[in-house]
Amino acid sequence: MPLDKLKKVWEYCSYNKPFFAFIVVLMFVIGLITTFSDIYVSLYFAVAMNIIVSMLLTGYGLTITRDRIDHGYRLPKIMPKDVVLFGIKGTIVYSVYITVQMLVLNFIAVLFRFPLFNFEEMLLRFDETLNLLFAHNPIHTVIFFILSLLVFYVTSFFGEIGLARLADTKSLFGAFDFKAIFKLIDSFGWRHYARDLTSIVVAISILTFIQTNLPEFFGIEVIIWAILGVLIFATQYLGIGSVYCNIKDNELKQTIEIK
């Protein structure tokens, strides 16, 4: 299933190959600018630059999400107004949900004397994860792992649907309508959503593992690294849009059947 997602992400990104190449170069240049500012520029400027870049990336990411919700099949054009608008609102929504997630996960980690739970990192460093888990009280390990997974999945569900609603309606308040979000997740199926989210995380972990372990090969690895970076970025936002697209399609189908 993760491999199927990676195949679909590649087909989506590479449908218009010249534009895909442009996005890869753009992302690479943005990475160089932020790296340069972190090393050679003042701390305050570097922080401001990273915030701006993060907002713009979130903005374009949500245009990808909206495009997927609308059954798009290729990377959307960069519309400055949409990128800025989505960037500001999306950063607010993401910050709220990720802050809640991190606070609860941190509380659980402190309570059981474990490092902060990070699902992707645990997959990437699976050997270290096993050693860490077996080094603790088995009962505490099981409880910590189950509680952390529950918090991770539930907060991720709400966060993803919140971002998808924002991409679909541009409404900031709709992204925090927890009652409506709960109904949407319930209609999609919690188990189904958990399976889908797991496949997204695994797909991103596979790409990240390859990206961070590229061997040096006459500079070609830099190009591959940039391509993988775009694919990781697209996988996240296409995943958000894909789930919400399925939910909307099911609602439309039910409405037609009732009529």
mmCIF file of C-alpha atoms in Angstrom:
data_model
loop_
_atom_site.group_PDB
_atom_site.id
_atom_site.type_symbol
_atom_site.label_atom_id
_atom_site.label_comp_id
_atom_site.label_asym_id
_atom_site.label_seq_id
_atom_site.Cartn_x
_atom_site.Cartn_y
_atom_site.Cartn_z
ATOM 1 C CA MET A 1 0.000 0.000 0.000
ATOM 2 C CA PRO A 2 2.777 2.562 0.763
ATOM 3 C CA LEU A 3 4.408 1.614 -2.570
ATOM 4 C CA ASP A 4 1.097 2.226 -4.344
ATOM 5 C CA LYS A 5 0.966 5.683 -2.784
ATOM 6 C CA LEU A 6 4.520 6.425 -3.871
ATOM 7 C CA LYS A 7 3.649 5.349 -7.424
ATOM 8 C CA LYS A 8 0.612 7.652 -7.476
ATOM 9 C CA VAL A 9 2.634 10.547 -6.033
ATOM 10 C CA TRP A 10 5.283 10.081 -8.729
ATOM 11 C CA GLU A 11 2.652 9.966 -11.479
ATOM 12 C CA TYR A 12 1.030 13.130 -10.104
ATOM 13 C CA CYS A 13 4.298 15.051 -9.754
ATOM 14 C CA SER A 14 5.867 13.919 -13.022
ATOM 15 C CA TYR A 15 2.770 14.332 -15.213
ATOM 16 C CA ASN A 16 4.097 17.705 -16.362
ATOM 17 C CA LYS A 17 7.818 16.993 -16.309
ATOM 18 C CA PRO A 18 9.083 20.532 -17.119
ATOM 19 C CA PHE A 19 6.999 22.003 -14.294
ATOM 20 C CA PHE A 20 8.120 19.221 -11.948
ATOM 21 C CA ALA A 21 11.736 20.078 -12.801
ATOM 22 C CA PHE A 22 10.969 23.742 -12.086
ATOM 23 C CA ILE A 23 9.497 22.873 -8.659
ATOM 24 C CA VAL A 24 12.536 20.702 -7.842
ATOM 25 C CA VAL A 25 14.912 23.553 -8.717
ATOM 26 C CA LEU A 26 12.780 26.052 -6.793
ATOM 27 C CA MET A 27 12.737 23.857 -3.686
ATOM 28 C CA PHE A 28 16.481 23.354 -3.978
ATOM 29 C CA VAL A 29 17.118 27.099 -4.224
ATOM 30 C CA ILE A 30 14.836 27.746 -1.246
ATOM 31 C CA GLY A 31 16.828 25.175 0.731
ATOM 32 C CA LEU A 32 20.086 26.907 -0.181
ATOM 33 C CA ILE A 33 18.712 30.307 0.865
ATOM 34 C CA THR A 34 17.522 29.076 4.263
ATOM 35 C CA THR A 35 20.803 27.213 4.861
ATOM 36 C CA PHE A 36 22.794 30.326 3.936
ATOM 37 C CA SER A 37 20.696 32.517 6.242
ATOM 38 C CA ASP A 38 21.103 30.040 9.125
ATOM 39 C CA ILE A 39 24.904 30.112 8.798
ATOM 40 C CA TYR A 40 25.860 33.574 7.603
ATOM 41 C CA VAL A 41 23.041 35.932 8.628
ATOM 42 C CA SER A 42 21.847 37.204 12.009
ATOM 43 C CA LEU A 43 19.679 34.937 14.146
ATOM 44 C CA TYR A 44 16.574 37.132 13.918
ATOM 45 C CA PHE A 45 16.774 37.359 10.125
ATOM 46 C CA ALA A 46 17.316 33.606 9.862
ATOM 47 C CA VAL A 47 14.276 32.901 12.061
ATOM 48 C CA ALA A 48 12.140 35.312 10.037
ATOM 49 C CA MET A 49 13.329 33.745 6.789
ATOM 50 C CA ASN A 50 12.515 30.233 8.002
ATOM 51 C CA ILE A 51 9.026 31.310 9.103
ATOM 52 C CA ILE A 52 8.315 32.933 5.734
ATOM 53 C CA VAL A 53 9.616 29.916 3.810
ATOM 54 C CA SER A 54 7.604 27.538 5.994
ATOM 55 C CA MET A 55 4.431 29.567 5.420
ATOM 56 C CA LEU A 56 4.941 29.664 1.652
ATOM 57 C CA LEU A 57 5.610 25.913 1.509
ATOM 58 C CA THR A 58 2.476 25.280 3.574
ATOM 59 C CA GLY A 59 0.558 27.540 1.209
ATOM 60 C CA TYR A 60 1.640 25.672 -1.902
ATOM 61 C CA GLY A 61 1.148 22.363 -0.107
ATOM 62 C CA LEU A 62 -2.490 23.260 0.533
ATOM 63 C CA THR A 63 -2.989 24.184 -3.114
ATOM 64 C CA ILE A 64 -1.862 20.624 -3.857
ATOM 65 C CA THR A 65 -4.377 19.379 -1.280
ATOM 66 C CA ARG A 66 -7.161 21.453 -2.867
ATOM 67 C CA ASP A 67 -6.182 20.206 -6.314
ATOM 68 C CA ARG A 68 -6.375 16.586 -5.133
ATOM 69 C CA ILE A 69 -9.776 17.234 -3.533
ATOM 70 C CA ASP A 70 -10.934 18.521 -6.923
ATOM 71 C CA HIS A 71 -9.593 15.337 -8.600
ATOM 72 C CA GLY A 72 -6.507 17.033 -10.011
ATOM 73 C CA TYR A 73 -3.891 14.883 -11.696
ATOM 74 C CA ARG A 74 -0.786 17.098 -11.794
ATOM 75 C CA LEU A 75 1.059 19.701 -9.761
ATOM 76 C CA PRO A 76 -0.999 22.920 -9.697
ATOM 77 C CA LYS A 77 0.305 26.259 -10.886
ATOM 78 C CA ILE A 78 1.767 28.594 -8.285
ATOM 79 C CA MET A 79 -0.871 31.258 -7.593
ATOM 80 C CA PRO A 80 0.788 33.866 -5.300
ATOM 81 C CA LYS A 81 -2.478 35.035 -3.708
ATOM 82 C CA ASP A 82 -3.585 31.478 -2.834
ATOM 83 C CA VAL A 83 -0.116 30.495 -1.624
ATOM 84 C CA VAL A 84 0.073 33.475 0.756
ATOM 85 C CA LEU A 85 -3.520 33.096 1.992
ATOM 86 C CA PHE A 86 -3.223 29.355 2.527
ATOM 87 C CA GLY A 87 0.244 29.828 3.998
ATOM 88 C CA ILE A 88 -0.932 32.159 6.749
ATOM 89 C CA LYS A 89 -4.092 30.247 7.616
ATOM 90 C CA GLY A 90 -2.480 26.837 7.196
ATOM 91 C CA THR A 91 0.393 27.764 9.516
ATOM 92 C CA ILE A 92 -2.107 28.794 12.196
ATOM 93 C CA VAL A 93 -4.100 25.558 11.845
ATOM 94 C CA TYR A 94 -1.011 23.341 11.745
ATOM 95 C CA SER A 95 0.577 25.121 14.715
ATOM 96 C CA VAL A 96 -2.508 24.646 16.895
ATOM 97 C CA TYR A 97 -2.921 20.944 16.139
ATOM 98 C CA ILE A 98 0.783 20.086 16.347
ATOM 99 C CA THR A 99 1.134 22.011 19.620
ATOM 100 C CA VAL A 100 -1.723 20.056 21.207
ATOM 101 C CA GLN A 101 -0.246 16.802 19.902
ATOM 102 C CA MET A 102 3.254 17.575 21.191
ATOM 103 C CA LEU A 103 2.031 18.709 24.617
ATOM 104 C CA VAL A 104 0.039 15.515 25.187
ATOM 105 C CA LEU A 105 2.796 13.262 23.814
ATOM 106 C CA ASN A 106 5.371 15.069 25.938
ATOM 107 C CA PHE A 107 3.218 14.555 29.047
ATOM 108 C CA ILE A 108 2.973 10.814 28.313
ATOM 109 C CA ALA A 109 6.732 10.589 27.640
ATOM 110 C CA VAL A 110 7.613 12.333 30.908
ATOM 111 C CA LEU A 111 5.094 10.214 32.809
ATOM 112 C CA PHE A 112 6.700 6.957 31.636
ATOM 113 C CA ARG A 113 10.269 8.340 31.351
ATOM 114 C CA PHE A 114 10.536 7.791 27.604
ATOM 115 C CA PRO A 115 11.855 10.129 24.893
ATOM 116 C CA LEU A 116 9.204 12.101 23.014
ATOM 117 C CA PHE A 117 7.177 9.805 20.745
ATOM 118 C CA ASN A 118 7.870 10.374 17.040
ATOM 119 C CA PHE A 119 6.333 7.742 14.779
ATOM 120 C CA GLU A 120 8.438 8.548 11.712
ATOM 121 C CA GLU A 121 11.704 8.635 13.676
ATOM 122 C CA MET A 122 10.836 5.319 15.312
ATOM 123 C CA LEU A 123 10.421 3.740 11.874
ATOM 124 C CA LEU A 124 13.609 5.284 10.508
ATOM 125 C CA ARG A 125 15.648 4.118 13.505
ATOM 126 C CA PHE A 126 13.882 0.833 14.115
ATOM 127 C CA ASP A 127 16.896 -0.903 15.683
ATOM 128 C CA GLU A 128 17.303 1.918 18.216
ATOM 129 C CA THR A 129 13.553 1.852 18.849
ATOM 130 C CA LEU A 130 13.629 -1.845 19.730
ATOM 131 C CA ASN A 131 16.572 -1.372 22.121
ATOM 132 C CA LEU A 132 14.826 1.582 23.751
ATOM 133 C CA LEU A 133 11.551 -0.271 24.233
ATOM 134 C CA PHE A 134 13.141 -3.417 25.663
ATOM 135 C CA ALA A 135 15.277 -1.380 28.057
ATOM 136 C CA HIS A 136 12.187 -0.293 30.006
ATOM 137 C CA ASN A 137 9.556 -1.992 32.113
ATOM 138 C CA PRO A 138 7.526 -4.123 29.628
ATOM 139 C CA ILE A 139 4.154 -3.040 31.039
ATOM 140 C CA HIS A 140 5.124 0.635 30.960
ATOM 141 C CA THR A 141 6.444 0.169 27.420
ATOM 142 C CA VAL A 142 3.163 -1.305 26.167
ATOM 143 C CA ILE A 143 1.058 1.373 27.884
ATOM 144 C CA PHE A 144 3.333 4.170 26.625
ATOM 145 C CA PHE A 145 3.288 2.848 23.072
ATOM 146 C CA ILE A 146 -0.503 2.349 22.940
ATOM 147 C CA LEU A 147 -1.305 5.744 24.499
ATOM 148 C CA SER A 148 1.171 7.552 22.265
ATOM 149 C CA LEU A 149 -0.157 5.867 19.137
ATOM 150 C CA LEU A 150 -3.740 6.764 20.066
ATOM 151 C CA VAL A 151 -2.808 10.405 20.651
ATOM 152 C CA PHE A 152 -0.751 10.527 17.453
ATOM 153 C CA TYR A 153 -3.504 9.047 15.294
ATOM 154 C CA VAL A 154 -6.432 10.999 16.753
ATOM 155 C CA THR A 155 -4.668 14.376 16.663
ATOM 156 C CA SER A 156 -3.328 13.624 13.173
ATOM 157 C CA PHE A 157 -6.838 12.703 11.988
ATOM 158 C CA PHE A 158 -8.280 15.977 13.258
ATOM 159 C CA GLY A 159 -5.309 18.002 12.013
ATOM 160 C CA GLU A 160 -5.430 16.533 8.511
ATOM 161 C CA ILE A 161 -9.187 16.977 8.117
ATOM 162 C CA GLY A 162 -8.846 20.500 9.540
ATOM 163 C CA LEU A 163 -6.232 21.366 6.900
ATOM 164 C CA ALA A 164 -8.299 19.679 4.170
ATOM 165 C CA ARG A 165 -11.391 21.700 5.155
ATOM 166 C CA LEU A 166 -9.262 24.831 5.020
ATOM 167 C CA ALA A 167 -7.991 23.911 1.545
ATOM 168 C CA ASP A 168 -11.517 23.138 0.372
ATOM 169 C CA THR A 169 -13.379 26.126 1.827
ATOM 170 C CA LYS A 170 -10.628 28.621 2.783
ATOM 171 C CA SER A 171 -12.427 28.901 6.120
ATOM 172 C CA LEU A 172 -10.156 29.140 9.144
ATOM 173 C CA PHE A 173 -13.037 28.486 11.527
ATOM 174 C CA GLY A 174 -14.067 25.370 9.605
ATOM 175 C CA ALA A 175 -10.643 23.897 10.352
ATOM 176 C CA PHE A 176 -11.528 23.978 14.065
ATOM 177 C CA ASP A 177 -15.128 22.747 13.845
ATOM 178 C CA PHE A 178 -14.366 19.634 15.880
ATOM 179 C CA LYS A 179 -17.928 18.305 15.795
ATOM 180 C CA ALA A 180 -18.031 18.408 11.988
ATOM 181 C CA ILE A 181 -14.526 16.957 11.737
ATOM 182 C CA PHE A 182 -15.476 14.092 14.060
ATOM 183 C CA LYS A 183 -18.481 13.266 11.851
ATOM 184 C CA LEU A 184 -16.302 13.292 8.725
ATOM 185 C CA ILE A 185 -13.743 10.938 10.275
ATOM 186 C CA ASP A 186 -16.549 8.705 11.542
ATOM 187 C CA SER A 187 -18.108 8.553 8.079
ATOM 188 C CA PHE A 188 -14.768 7.598 6.542
ATOM 189 C CA GLY A 189 -14.073 5.020 9.236
ATOM 190 C CA TRP A 190 -11.495 5.310 12.025
ATOM 191 C CA ARG A 191 -9.861 1.997 11.159
ATOM 192 C CA HIS A 192 -9.776 2.860 7.467
ATOM 193 C CA TYR A 193 -8.254 6.256 8.259
ATOM 194 C CA ALA A 194 -5.645 4.669 10.561
ATOM 195 C CA ARG A 195 -4.605 2.303 7.768
ATOM 196 C CA ASP A 196 -4.414 5.168 5.282
ATOM 197 C CA LEU A 197 -2.405 7.415 7.621
ATOM 198 C CA THR A 198 -0.002 4.567 8.412
ATOM 199 C CA SER A 199 0.661 4.010 4.719
ATOM 200 C CA ILE A 200 1.400 7.744 4.295
ATOM 201 C CA VAL A 201 3.824 7.768 7.234
ATOM 202 C CA VAL A 202 5.555 4.614 5.967
ATOM 203 C CA ALA A 203 5.795 6.059 2.431
ATOM 204 C CA ILE A 204 7.347 9.282 3.758
ATOM 205 C CA SER A 205 9.705 7.263 5.960
ATOM 206 C CA ILE A 206 10.876 5.223 2.951
ATOM 207 C CA LEU A 207 11.613 8.368 0.942
ATOM 208 C CA THR A 208 13.300 10.037 3.921
ATOM 209 C CA PHE A 209 15.473 6.978 4.565
ATOM 210 C CA ILE A 210 16.630 6.930 0.938
ATOM 211 C CA GLN A 211 17.211 10.702 0.975
ATOM 212 C CA THR A 212 19.338 10.648 4.124
ATOM 213 C CA ASN A 213 21.394 7.656 2.989
ATOM 214 C CA LEU A 214 22.292 8.687 -0.543
ATOM 215 C CA PRO A 215 25.881 7.778 -1.482
ATOM 216 C CA GLU A 216 28.048 10.429 -3.118
ATOM 217 C CA PHE A 217 28.170 10.041 -6.892
ATOM 218 C CA PHE A 218 29.731 12.972 -8.768
ATOM 219 C CA GLY A 219 27.158 15.444 -7.463
ATOM 220 C CA ILE A 220 24.191 13.543 -8.912
ATOM 221 C CA GLU A 221 23.073 12.712 -5.366
ATOM 222 C CA VAL A 222 22.198 16.403 -4.867
ATOM 223 C CA ILE A 223 19.678 16.236 -7.706
ATOM 224 C CA ILE A 224 18.193 13.000 -6.379
ATOM 225 C CA TRP A 225 18.037 14.511 -2.883
ATOM 226 C CA ALA A 226 16.056 17.486 -4.227
ATOM 227 C CA ILE A 227 13.659 15.256 -6.170
ATOM 228 C CA LEU A 228 13.033 13.102 -3.103
ATOM 229 C CA GLY A 229 12.415 16.258 -1.062
ATOM 230 C CA VAL A 230 9.639 17.326 -3.442
ATOM 231 C CA LEU A 231 8.138 13.818 -3.380
ATOM 232 C CA ILE A 232 8.129 13.801 0.452
ATOM 233 C CA PHE A 233 6.467 17.217 0.425
ATOM 234 C CA ALA A 234 3.857 16.146 -2.139
ATOM 235 C CA THR A 235 3.120 12.838 -0.390
ATOM 236 C CA GLN A 236 2.087 14.635 2.783
ATOM 237 C CA TYR A 237 -0.326 17.066 1.132
ATOM 238 C CA LEU A 238 -1.671 14.614 -1.442
ATOM 239 C CA GLY A 239 -2.413 12.241 1.433
ATOM 240 C CA ILE A 240 -4.450 14.922 3.192
ATOM 241 C CA GLY A 241 -6.379 15.712 0.023
ATOM 242 C CA SER A 242 -6.931 12.074 -0.908
ATOM 243 C CA VAL A 243 -8.786 11.191 2.293
ATOM 244 C CA TYR A 244 -10.978 14.283 2.152
ATOM 245 C CA CYS A 245 -11.680 13.684 -1.543
ATOM 246 C CA ASN A 246 -12.929 10.176 -0.730
ATOM 247 C CA ILE A 247 -15.134 11.559 2.044
ATOM 248 C CA LYS A 248 -16.694 14.162 -0.273
ATOM 249 C CA ASP A 249 -17.199 11.611 -3.039
ATOM 250 C CA ASN A 250 -18.980 9.262 -0.610
ATOM 251 C CA GLU A 251 -21.219 12.094 0.613
ATOM 252 C CA LEU A 252 -22.092 13.040 -2.973
ATOM 253 C CA LYS A 253 -22.842 9.413 -3.833
ATOM 254 C CA GLN A 254 -25.143 9.048 -0.813
ATOM 255 C CA THR A 255 -26.952 12.279 -1.713
ATOM 256 C CA ILE A 256 -27.558 11.060 -5.270
ATOM 257 C CA GLU A 257 -28.826 7.701 -4.027
ATOM 258 C CA ILE A 258 -31.272 9.399 -1.631
ATOM 259 C CA LYS A 259 -32.657 11.565 -4.446
#
